[in-house]
Short mmCIF file of C-alpha atoms in Angstrom, two decimals:
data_model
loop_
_atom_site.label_atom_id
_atom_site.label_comp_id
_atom_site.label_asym_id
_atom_site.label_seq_id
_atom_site.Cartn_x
_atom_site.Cartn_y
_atom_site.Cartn_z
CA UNK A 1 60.51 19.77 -14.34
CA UNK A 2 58.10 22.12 -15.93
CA UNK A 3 56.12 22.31 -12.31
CA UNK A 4 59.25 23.16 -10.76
CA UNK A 5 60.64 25.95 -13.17
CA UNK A 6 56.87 27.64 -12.69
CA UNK A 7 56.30 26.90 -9.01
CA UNK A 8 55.44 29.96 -7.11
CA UNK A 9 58.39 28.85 -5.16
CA UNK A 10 61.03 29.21 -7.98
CA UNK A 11 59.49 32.25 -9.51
CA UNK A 12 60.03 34.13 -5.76
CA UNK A 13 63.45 32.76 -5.66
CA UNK A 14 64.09 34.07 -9.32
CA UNK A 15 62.78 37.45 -8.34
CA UNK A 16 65.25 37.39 -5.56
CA UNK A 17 67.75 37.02 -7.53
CA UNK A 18 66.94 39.12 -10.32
CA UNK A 19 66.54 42.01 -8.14
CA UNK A 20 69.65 42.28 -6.87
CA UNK A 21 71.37 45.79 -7.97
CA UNK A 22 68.75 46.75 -9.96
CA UNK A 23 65.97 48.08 -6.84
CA UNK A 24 66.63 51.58 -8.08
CA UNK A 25 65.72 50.70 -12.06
CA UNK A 26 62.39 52.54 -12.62
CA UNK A 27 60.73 48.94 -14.45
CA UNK A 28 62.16 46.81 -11.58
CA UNK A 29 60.25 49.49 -9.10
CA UNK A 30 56.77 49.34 -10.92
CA UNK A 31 57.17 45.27 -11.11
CA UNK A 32 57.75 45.05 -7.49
CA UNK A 33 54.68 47.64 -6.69
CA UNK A 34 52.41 45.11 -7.50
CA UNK A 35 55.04 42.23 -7.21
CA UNK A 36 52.43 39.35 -5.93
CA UNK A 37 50.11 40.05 -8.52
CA UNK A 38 52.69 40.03 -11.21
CA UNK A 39 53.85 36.59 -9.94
CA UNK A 40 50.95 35.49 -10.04
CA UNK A 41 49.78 36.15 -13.08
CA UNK A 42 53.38 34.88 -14.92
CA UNK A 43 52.47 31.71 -13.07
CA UNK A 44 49.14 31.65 -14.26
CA UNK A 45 49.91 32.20 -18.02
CA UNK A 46 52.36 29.66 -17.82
CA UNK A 47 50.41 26.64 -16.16
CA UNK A 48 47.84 27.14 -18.52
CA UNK A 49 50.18 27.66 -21.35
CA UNK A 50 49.36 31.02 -22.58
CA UNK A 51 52.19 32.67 -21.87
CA UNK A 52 54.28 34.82 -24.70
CA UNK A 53 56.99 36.29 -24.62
CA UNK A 54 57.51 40.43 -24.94
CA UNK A 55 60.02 42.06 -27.73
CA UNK A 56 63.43 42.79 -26.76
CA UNK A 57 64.17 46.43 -26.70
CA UNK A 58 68.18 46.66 -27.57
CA UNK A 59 71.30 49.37 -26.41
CA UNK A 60 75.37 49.35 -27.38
CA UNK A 61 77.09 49.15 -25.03
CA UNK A 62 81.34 49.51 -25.46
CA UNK A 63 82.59 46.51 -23.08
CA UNK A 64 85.47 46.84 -24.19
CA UNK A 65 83.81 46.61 -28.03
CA UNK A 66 80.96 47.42 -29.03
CA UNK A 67 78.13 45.25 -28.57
CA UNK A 68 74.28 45.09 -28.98
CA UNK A 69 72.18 44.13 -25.83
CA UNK A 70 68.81 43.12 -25.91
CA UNK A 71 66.52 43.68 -23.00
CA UNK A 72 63.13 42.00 -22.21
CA UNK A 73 60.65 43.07 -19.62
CA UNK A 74 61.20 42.51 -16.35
CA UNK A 75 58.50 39.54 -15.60
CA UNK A 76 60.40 38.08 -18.67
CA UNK A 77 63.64 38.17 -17.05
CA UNK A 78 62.36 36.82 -14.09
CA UNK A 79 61.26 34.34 -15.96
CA UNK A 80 64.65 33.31 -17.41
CA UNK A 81 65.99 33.01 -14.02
CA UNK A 82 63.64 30.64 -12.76
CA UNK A 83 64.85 28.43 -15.69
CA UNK A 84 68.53 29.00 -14.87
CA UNK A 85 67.95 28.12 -11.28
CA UNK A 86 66.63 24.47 -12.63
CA UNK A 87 68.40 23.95 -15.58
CA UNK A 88 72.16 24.99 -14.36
CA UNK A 89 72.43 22.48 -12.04
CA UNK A 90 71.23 19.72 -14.58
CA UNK A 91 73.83 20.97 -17.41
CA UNK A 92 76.74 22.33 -15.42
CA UNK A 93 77.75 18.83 -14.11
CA UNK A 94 78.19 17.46 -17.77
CA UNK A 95 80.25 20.87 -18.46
CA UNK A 96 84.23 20.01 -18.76
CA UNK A 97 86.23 21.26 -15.81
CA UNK A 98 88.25 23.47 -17.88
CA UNK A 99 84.78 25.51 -18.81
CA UNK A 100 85.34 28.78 -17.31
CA UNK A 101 82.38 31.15 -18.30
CA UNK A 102 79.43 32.30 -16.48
CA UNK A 103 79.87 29.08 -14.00
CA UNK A 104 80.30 28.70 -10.54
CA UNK A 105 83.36 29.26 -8.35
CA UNK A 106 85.05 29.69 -12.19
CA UNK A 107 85.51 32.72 -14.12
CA UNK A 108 88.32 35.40 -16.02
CA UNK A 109 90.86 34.79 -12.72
CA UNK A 110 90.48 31.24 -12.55
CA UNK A 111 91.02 30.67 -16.11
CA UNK A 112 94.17 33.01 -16.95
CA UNK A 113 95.39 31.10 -13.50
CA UNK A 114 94.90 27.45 -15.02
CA UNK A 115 96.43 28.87 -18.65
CA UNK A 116 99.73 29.66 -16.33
CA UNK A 117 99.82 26.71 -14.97
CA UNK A 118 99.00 24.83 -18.32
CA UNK A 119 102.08 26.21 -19.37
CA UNK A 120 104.13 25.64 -16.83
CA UNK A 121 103.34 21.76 -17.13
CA UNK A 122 103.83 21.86 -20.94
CA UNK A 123 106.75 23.83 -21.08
CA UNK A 124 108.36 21.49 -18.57
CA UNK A 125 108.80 24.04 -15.93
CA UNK A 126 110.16 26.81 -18.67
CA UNK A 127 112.53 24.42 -20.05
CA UNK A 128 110.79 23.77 -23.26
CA UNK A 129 109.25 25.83 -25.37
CA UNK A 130 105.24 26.32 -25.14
CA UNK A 131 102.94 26.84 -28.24
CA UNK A 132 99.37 28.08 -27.62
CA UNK A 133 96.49 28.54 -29.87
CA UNK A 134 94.25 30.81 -29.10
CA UNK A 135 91.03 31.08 -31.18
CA UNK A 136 87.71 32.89 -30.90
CA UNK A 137 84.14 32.08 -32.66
CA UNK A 138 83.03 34.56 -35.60
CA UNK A 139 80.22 36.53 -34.44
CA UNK A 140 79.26 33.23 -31.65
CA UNK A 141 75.87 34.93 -30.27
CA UNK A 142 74.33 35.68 -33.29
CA UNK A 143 75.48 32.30 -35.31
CA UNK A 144 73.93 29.90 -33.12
CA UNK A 145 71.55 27.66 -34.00
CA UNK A 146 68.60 27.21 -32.46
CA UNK A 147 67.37 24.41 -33.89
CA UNK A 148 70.72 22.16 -32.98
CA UNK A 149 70.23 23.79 -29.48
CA UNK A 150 67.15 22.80 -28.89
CA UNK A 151 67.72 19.57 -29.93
CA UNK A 152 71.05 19.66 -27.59
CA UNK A 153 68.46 20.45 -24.85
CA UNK A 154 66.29 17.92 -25.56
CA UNK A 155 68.58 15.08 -25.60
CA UNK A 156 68.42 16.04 -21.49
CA UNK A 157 65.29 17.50 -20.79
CA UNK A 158 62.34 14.57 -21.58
CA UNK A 159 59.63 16.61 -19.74
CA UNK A 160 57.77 18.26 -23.07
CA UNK A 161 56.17 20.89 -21.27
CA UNK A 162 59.42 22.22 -20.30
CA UNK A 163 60.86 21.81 -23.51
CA UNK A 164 57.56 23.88 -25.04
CA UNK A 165 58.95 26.66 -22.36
CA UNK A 166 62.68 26.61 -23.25
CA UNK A 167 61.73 26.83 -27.07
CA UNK A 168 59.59 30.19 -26.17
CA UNK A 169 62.57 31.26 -24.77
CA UNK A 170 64.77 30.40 -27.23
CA UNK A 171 62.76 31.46 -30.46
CA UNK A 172 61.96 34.80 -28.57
CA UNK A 173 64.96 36.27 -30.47
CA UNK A 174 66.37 35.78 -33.73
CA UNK A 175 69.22 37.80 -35.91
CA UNK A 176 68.69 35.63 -38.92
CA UNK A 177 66.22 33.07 -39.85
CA UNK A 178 65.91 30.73 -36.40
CA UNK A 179 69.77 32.33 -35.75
CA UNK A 180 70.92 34.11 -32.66
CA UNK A 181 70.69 34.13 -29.00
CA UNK A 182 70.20 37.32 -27.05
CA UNK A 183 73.06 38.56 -25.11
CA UNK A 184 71.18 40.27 -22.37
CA UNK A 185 69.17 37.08 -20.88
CA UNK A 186 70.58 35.16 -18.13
CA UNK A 187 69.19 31.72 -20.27
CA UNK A 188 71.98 32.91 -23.21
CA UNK A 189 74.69 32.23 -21.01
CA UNK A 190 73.90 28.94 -20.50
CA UNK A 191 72.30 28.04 -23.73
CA UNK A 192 75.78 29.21 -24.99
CA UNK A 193 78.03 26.71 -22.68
CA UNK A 194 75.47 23.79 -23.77
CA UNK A 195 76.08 24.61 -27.26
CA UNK A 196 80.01 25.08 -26.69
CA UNK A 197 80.02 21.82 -24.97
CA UNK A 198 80.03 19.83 -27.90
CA UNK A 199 83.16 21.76 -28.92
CA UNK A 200 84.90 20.87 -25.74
CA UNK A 201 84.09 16.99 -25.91
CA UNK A 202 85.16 16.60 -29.77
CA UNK A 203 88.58 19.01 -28.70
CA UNK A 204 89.28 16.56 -25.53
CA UNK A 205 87.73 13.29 -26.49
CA UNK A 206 88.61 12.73 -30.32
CA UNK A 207 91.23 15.57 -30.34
CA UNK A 208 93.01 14.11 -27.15
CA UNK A 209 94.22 17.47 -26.07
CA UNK A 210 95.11 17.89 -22.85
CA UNK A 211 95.85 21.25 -22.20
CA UNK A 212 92.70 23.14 -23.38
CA UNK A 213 90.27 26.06 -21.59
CA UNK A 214 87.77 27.71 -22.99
CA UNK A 215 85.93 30.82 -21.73
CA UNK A 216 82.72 31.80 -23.64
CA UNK A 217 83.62 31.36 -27.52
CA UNK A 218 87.35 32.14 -26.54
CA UNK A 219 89.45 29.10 -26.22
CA UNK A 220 93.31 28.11 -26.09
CA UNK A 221 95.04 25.38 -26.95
CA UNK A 222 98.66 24.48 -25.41
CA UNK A 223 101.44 21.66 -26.24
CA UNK A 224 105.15 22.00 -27.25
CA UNK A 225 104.70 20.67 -30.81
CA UNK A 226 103.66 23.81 -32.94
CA UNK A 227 102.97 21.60 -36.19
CA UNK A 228 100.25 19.41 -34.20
CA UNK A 229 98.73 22.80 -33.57
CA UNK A 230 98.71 23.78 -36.96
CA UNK A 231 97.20 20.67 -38.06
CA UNK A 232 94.32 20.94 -35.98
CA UNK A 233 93.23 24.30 -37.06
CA UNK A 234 91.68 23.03 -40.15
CA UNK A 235 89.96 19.92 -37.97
CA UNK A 236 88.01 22.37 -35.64
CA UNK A 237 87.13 24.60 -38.23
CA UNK A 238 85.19 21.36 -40.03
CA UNK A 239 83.76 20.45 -37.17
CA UNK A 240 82.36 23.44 -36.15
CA UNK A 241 81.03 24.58 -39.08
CA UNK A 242 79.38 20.88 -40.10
CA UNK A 243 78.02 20.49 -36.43
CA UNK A 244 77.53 23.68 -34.98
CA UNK A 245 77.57 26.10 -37.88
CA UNK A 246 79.95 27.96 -36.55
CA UNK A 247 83.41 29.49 -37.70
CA UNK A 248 86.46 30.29 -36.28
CA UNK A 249 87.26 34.10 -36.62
CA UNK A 250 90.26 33.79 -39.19
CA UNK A 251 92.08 36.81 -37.67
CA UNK A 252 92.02 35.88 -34.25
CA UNK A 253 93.53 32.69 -34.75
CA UNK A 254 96.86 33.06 -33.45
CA UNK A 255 99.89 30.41 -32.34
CA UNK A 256 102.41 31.91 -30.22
CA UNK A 257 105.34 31.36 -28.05
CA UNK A 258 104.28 31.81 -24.21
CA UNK A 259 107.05 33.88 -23.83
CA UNK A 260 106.00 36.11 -26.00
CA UNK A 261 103.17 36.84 -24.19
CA UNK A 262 99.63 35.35 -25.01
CA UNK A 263 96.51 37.67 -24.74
CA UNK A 264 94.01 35.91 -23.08
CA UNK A 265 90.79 37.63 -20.68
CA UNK A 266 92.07 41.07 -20.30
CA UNK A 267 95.80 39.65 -19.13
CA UNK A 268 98.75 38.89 -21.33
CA UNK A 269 100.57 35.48 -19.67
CA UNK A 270 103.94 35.49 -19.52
CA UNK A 271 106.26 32.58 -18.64
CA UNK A 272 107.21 34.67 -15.25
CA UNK A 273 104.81 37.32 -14.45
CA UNK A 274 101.39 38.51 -15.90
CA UNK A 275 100.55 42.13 -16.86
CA UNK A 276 96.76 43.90 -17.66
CA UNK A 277 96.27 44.03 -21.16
CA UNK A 278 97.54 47.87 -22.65
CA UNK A 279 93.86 48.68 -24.10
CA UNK A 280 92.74 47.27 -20.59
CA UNK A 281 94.84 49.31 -18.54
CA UNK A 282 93.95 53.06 -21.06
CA UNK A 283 90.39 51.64 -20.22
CA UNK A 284 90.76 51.66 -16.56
CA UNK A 285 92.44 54.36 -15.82
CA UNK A 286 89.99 56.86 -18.24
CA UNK A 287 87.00 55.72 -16.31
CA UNK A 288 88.99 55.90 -12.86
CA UNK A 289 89.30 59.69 -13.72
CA UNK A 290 85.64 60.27 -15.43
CA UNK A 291 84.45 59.17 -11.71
CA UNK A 292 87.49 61.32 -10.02
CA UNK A 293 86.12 63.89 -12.07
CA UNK A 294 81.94 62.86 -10.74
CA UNK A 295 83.13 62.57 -7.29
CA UNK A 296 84.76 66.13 -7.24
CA UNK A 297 81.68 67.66 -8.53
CA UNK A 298 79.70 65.98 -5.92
CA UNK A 299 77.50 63.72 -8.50
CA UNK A 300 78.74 60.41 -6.70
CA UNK A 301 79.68 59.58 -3.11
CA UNK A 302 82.96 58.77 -1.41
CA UNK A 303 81.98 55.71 -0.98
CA UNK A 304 80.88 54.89 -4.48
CA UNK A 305 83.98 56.55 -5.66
CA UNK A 306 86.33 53.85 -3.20
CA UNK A 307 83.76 50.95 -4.27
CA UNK A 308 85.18 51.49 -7.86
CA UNK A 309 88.76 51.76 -6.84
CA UNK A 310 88.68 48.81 -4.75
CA UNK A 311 87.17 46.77 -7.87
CA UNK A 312 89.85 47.70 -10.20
CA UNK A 313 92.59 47.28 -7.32
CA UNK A 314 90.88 43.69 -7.34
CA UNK A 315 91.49 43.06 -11.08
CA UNK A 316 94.99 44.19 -10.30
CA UNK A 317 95.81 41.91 -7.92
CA UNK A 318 95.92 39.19 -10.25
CA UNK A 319 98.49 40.66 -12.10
CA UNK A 320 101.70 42.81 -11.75
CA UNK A 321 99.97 45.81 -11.23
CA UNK A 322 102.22 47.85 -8.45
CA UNK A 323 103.13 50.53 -10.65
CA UNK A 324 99.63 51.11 -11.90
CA UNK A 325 98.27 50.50 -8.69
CA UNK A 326 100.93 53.67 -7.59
CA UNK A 327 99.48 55.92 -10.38
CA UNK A 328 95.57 55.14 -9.86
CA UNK A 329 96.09 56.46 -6.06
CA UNK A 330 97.77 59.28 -7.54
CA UNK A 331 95.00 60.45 -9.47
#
C-alpha cells in the first residue's frame, strides 16, 4: 500500500485533483512552475523516508460560525490526496449506508431527503407521532484522539510503512496533547468518518436503532417512543466519552416532534414540506446582494455573478423556496 500511495502515478493523479479551482492561487502557481521537480522530490523524501511534514498556517473563516482552518503547503496537500485516493476506497465500504458526510454520491441533500423519509416510515405515514433526537459532538475536530485513531487505522492497514505515513499525517497537528485533527486537510475528513464509525456500529448494532443518519458529528435519531429516546441519551454519552473521548454538546441535544419542525443541514423538516433554515436564508440573501453590489461596480463578471445565483437556486430546489426564489431575482 505504501508503494501505491507514493507512486509517481498517484502523486500525478493527486495533483490533478488538488488543482482543481485553485490554478489562480499564487502557491498552487509557483508549485506547478516547477511541478515535475516538486513531484519528484515529495516522492523521493518519501521512499526513502525522510519526509516531514510543514506547519499549518491557520484563517477564520464564518461558515456559517466561526471556525479555524489550518492550511499546509501545497506539496503537503498533495500529499494528503494521494492518501485519500487509496485509503477511501478501503474505509468507505465498511462506512454504514446512512453515513452522509464527505462521501460519494451522499451529502447535505441526500441526508435531509432520507431524514423525510425516516419519518414518514416511523410516523406511519403522518399517522403517528415522530420523535427525533438530534445531537451534535462538543468541539468533534479538536477532541479526537489520535492515538485511538491510529489504532482504528491500524486494525485495517497491516502495511507498516504506510501506517509510519498516516501517523506523520496525523501527528502533524495537534490542539492539545496528541488531540485534534486539522479541518483544512482532505485526510481529516476521512480520519473523522473512521473515527465516527465506531459511533454508528455501537448506535445500530447494540443500540438496534433503525432509523439513524449521521452527517459529520451531527446525527439524528427517529422512533415514535420519546421515553426510549430519552433513555439512550445517557448510553451514547458513556460510550462516547469511555471509547472515543468524546461528548455530546449538552445544548444541542434536542427531542422534538417532526411536526414541529427539526433543524437538520441548513433545512428545517417538516411532516409536509421543507423550508431553508431562517439564519440560512439572512445568509444567502446578504451575500446574493454583496455580489449584486461587485457585479454593478464591475469587480466580477456576469457570468460569475449567474454562477452564484444558479448555486443558491440549487440549494433551493430542495426545499420550498418559490417565494425566496421570487425575491433573489428581484434583487
Amino acid at each position: 500500500m505504501f508503494k501505491e500511495i507514493i507512486s509517481l502515478d498517484n502523486l500525478f493523479l493527486a495533483w490533478d485533483e488538488f488543482k482543481k479551482g485553485k490554478r489562480k492561487k499564487k502557491d498552487v502557481q509557483e508549485f506547478e512552475y516547477n511541478l515535475e521537480n516538486n513531484i519528484f522530490e515529495l516522492h523521493h523524501e518519501l521512499k526513502i523516508k525522510i519526509y516531514s511534514h510543514s506547519d499549518y498556517t491557520s484563517f477564520n473563516i464564518c461558515d456559517p460560525k466561526p471556525r479555524k482552518i489550518h492550511k499546509a503547503c501545497v506539496g503537503d496537500r498533495v500529499l494528503h490526496h494521494a492518501i485519500f485516493r487509496i485509503l477511501y476506497p478501503i474505509f468507505d465500504k465498511s462506512f454504514i449506508f446512512d453515513s452522509y458526510s464527505c462521501r460519494n454520491a451522499k451529502g447535505t441533500h441526500k441526508a435531509v431527503s432520507r431524514l423525510q423519509m425516516f419519518a414518514r416510515k416511523t410516523s406511519k405515514n403522518r399517522t403517528k407521532t415522530c420523535f427525533i433526537l438530534k445531537c451534535d459532538i462538543k468541539k468533534f475536530f479538536n477532541s479526537i484522539d489520535q492515538d485511538i485513531l491510529t489504532f482504528l487505522i491500524k486494525k485495517k492497514i497491516k502495511d507498516t510503512n504506510a501506517v509510519w505515513l498516516i501517523e506523520k499525517i496525523i501527528k502533524s497537528f495537534s490542539t492539545l496533547s496528541d488531540k485534534g485533527l486539522p479541518l483544512g486537510n482532505i485526510t481529516s475528513q476521512l480520519f473523522a468518518n473512521i473515527y465516527l464509525n465506531e459511533l454508528d456500529y455501537f448506535i445500530k448494532q447494540n443500540l438496534r436503532i433503525k432509523h439513524y443518519i449521521r452527517y459529520c458529528d451531527d446525527f439524528v435519531i427517529l422512533t415514535s417512543d420519546r421515553e426510549h429516546l430519552e433513555s439512550i441519551i445517557s448510553v451514547i454519552s458513556e460510550f462516547l466519552k469511555e471509547k472515543l473521548k468524546l461528548s455530546l454538546h449538552k445544548g444541542k441535544v434536542i427531542i422534538k416532534k417532526h411536526h414541529q419542525g427539526i433543524d437538520f443541514l441548513g433545512y428545517v423538516d417538516l411532516p409536509y414540506h421543507r423550508i431553508l433554515r431562517t439564519k440560512t436564508k439572512k445568509r444567502m440573501l446578504e451575500k446574493i446582494k454583496l455580489k449584486s453590489l461587485d457585479f454593478d461596480k464591475g469587480k466580477i463578471s456576469k457570468d460569475l455573478f449567474n454562477q452564484t445565483l444558479q448555486s443558491y437556486f440549487g440549494v433551493l430546489k430542495h426545499c420550498n423556496g418559490h417565494e425566496l426564489k421570487q425575491k433573489i431575482s428581484r434583487l
